[in-house]
mmCIF file of C-alpha atoms in Angstrom:
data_model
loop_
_atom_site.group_PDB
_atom_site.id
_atom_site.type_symbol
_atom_site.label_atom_id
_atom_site.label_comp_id
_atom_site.label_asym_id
_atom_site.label_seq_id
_atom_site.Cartn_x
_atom_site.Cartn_y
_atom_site.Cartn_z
ATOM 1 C CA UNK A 1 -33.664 6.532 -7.556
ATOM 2 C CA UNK A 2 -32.283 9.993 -6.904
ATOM 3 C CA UNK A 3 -29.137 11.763 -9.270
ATOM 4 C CA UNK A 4 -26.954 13.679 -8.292
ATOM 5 C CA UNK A 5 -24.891 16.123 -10.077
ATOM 6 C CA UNK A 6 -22.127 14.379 -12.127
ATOM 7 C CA UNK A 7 -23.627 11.118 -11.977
ATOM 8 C CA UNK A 8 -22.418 8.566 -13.942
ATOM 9 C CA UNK A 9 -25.197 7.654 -17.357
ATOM 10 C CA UNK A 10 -24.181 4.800 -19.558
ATOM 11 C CA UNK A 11 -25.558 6.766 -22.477
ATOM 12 C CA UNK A 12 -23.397 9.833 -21.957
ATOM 13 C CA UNK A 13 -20.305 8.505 -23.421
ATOM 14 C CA UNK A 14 -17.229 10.638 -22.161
ATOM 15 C CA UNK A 15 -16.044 11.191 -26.241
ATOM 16 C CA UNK A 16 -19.779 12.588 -26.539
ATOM 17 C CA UNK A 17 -19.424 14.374 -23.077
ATOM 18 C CA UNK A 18 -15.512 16.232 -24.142
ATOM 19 C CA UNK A 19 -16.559 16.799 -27.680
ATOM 20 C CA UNK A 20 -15.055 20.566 -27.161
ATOM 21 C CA UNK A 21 -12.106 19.493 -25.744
ATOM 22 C CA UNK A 22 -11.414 16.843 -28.291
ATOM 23 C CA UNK A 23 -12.139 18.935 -31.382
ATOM 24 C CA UNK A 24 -9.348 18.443 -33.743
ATOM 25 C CA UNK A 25 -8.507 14.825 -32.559
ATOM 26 C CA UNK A 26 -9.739 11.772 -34.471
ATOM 27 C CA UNK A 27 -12.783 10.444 -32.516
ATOM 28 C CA UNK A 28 -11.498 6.872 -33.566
ATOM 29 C CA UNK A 29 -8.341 6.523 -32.025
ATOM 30 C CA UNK A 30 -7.375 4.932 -29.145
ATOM 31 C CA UNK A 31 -5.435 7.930 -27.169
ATOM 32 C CA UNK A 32 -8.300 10.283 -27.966
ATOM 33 C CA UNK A 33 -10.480 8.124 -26.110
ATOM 34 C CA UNK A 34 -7.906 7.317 -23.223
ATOM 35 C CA UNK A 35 -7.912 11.025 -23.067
ATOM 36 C CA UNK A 36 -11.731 11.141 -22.860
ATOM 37 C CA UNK A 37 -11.682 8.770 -19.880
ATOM 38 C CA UNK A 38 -9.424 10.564 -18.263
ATOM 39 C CA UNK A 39 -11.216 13.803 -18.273
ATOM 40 C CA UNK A 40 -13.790 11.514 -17.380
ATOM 41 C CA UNK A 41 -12.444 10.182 -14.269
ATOM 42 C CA UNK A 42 -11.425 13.855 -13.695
ATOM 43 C CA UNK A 43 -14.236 15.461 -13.250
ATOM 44 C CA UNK A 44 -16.659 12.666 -12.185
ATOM 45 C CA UNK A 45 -18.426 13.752 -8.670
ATOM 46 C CA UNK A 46 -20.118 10.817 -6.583
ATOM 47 C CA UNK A 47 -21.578 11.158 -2.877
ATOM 48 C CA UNK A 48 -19.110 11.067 -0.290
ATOM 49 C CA UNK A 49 -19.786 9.551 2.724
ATOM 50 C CA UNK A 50 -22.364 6.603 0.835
ATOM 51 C CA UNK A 51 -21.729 3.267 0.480
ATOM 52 C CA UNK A 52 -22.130 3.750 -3.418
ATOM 53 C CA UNK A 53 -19.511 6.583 -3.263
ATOM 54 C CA UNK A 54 -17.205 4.238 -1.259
ATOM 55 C CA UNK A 55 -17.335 1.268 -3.458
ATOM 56 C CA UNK A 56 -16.967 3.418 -6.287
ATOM 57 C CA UNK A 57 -13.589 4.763 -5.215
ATOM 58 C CA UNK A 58 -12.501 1.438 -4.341
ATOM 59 C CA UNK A 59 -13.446 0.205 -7.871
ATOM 60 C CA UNK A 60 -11.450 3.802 -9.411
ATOM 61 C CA UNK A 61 -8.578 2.655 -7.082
ATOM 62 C CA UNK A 62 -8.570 -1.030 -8.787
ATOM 63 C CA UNK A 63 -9.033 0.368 -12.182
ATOM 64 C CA UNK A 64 -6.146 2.498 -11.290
ATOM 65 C CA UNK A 65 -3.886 -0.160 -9.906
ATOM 66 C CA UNK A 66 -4.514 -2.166 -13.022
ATOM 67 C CA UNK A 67 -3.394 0.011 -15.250
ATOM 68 C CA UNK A 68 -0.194 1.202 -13.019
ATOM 69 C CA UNK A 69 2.961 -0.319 -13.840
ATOM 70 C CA UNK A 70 6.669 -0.585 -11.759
ATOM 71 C CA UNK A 71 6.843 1.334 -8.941
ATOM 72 C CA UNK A 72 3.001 2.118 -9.086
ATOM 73 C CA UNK A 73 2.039 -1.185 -8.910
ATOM 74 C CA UNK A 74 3.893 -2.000 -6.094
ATOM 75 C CA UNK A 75 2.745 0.094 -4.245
ATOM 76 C CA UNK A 76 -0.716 -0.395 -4.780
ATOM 77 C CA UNK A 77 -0.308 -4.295 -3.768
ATOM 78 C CA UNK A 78 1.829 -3.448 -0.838
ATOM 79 C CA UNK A 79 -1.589 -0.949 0.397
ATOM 80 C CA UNK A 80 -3.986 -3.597 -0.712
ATOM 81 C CA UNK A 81 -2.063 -6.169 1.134
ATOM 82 C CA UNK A 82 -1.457 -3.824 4.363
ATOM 83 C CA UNK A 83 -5.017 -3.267 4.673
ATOM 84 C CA UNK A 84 -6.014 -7.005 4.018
ATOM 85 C CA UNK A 85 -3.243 -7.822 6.996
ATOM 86 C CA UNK A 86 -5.109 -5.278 9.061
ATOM 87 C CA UNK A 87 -8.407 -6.926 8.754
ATOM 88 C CA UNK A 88 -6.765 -10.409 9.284
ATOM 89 C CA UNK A 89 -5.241 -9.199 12.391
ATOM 90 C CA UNK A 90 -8.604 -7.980 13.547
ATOM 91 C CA UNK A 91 -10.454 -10.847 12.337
ATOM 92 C CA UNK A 92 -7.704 -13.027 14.570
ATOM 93 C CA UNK A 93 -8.102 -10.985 18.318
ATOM 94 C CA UNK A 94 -12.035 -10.662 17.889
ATOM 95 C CA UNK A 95 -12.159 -14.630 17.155
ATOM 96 C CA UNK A 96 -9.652 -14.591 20.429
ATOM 97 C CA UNK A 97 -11.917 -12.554 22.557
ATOM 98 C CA UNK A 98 -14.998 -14.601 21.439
ATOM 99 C CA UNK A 99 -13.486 -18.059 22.371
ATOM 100 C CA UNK A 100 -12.365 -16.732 25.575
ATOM 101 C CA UNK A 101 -15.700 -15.600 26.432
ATOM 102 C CA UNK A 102 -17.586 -18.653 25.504
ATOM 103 C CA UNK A 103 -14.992 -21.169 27.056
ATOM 104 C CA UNK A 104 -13.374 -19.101 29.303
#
């Protein structure tokens, strides 16, 4: 399988990765690490325009609406459910045009 630059490795922990960045903060606690993933997240670089790269920013955006709360949250549901609606609707008219082909 081919890397690419910035691709993720389950062995390259991102507390091991930002050890610079870090240095003064407890490697133990909880917001260091938070803070770890975050840079993480930051500067993580994945294909565009890959199926891989796709499904990997729709798995950032869940991980993202997950942790969103309030106003956040809301409005993540309200674009999930917008673009399920949108698919529906599609779903709907092409099972309309099929029928009326076959039967009509």
């Amino acid at each position: 399988m081919a890397t690419f630059p910035g691709a993720e490795r389950p062995d390259d922990e991102p507390e091991k990765r930002f050890a610079d960045d870090l240095i003064g903060l407890d490697p133990a606690d909880p917001e260091a690490k938070a803070f770890a993933e975050h840079l993480d997240r930051m500067e993580r670089e994945r294909p565009g325009y890959t199926v891989e790269g796709y499904l990997a920013g729709v798995a950032d955006f869940a991980d993202s609406a997950n942790r969103a709360s309030g106003e956040q949250r809301l409005v993540a549901v309200l674009v999930v459910g917008l673009i399920l609606l949108g698919v529906l609707i599609s779903v709907w008219f092409g099972l309309g045009e099929i029928i009326a082909v076959l039967f009509g």
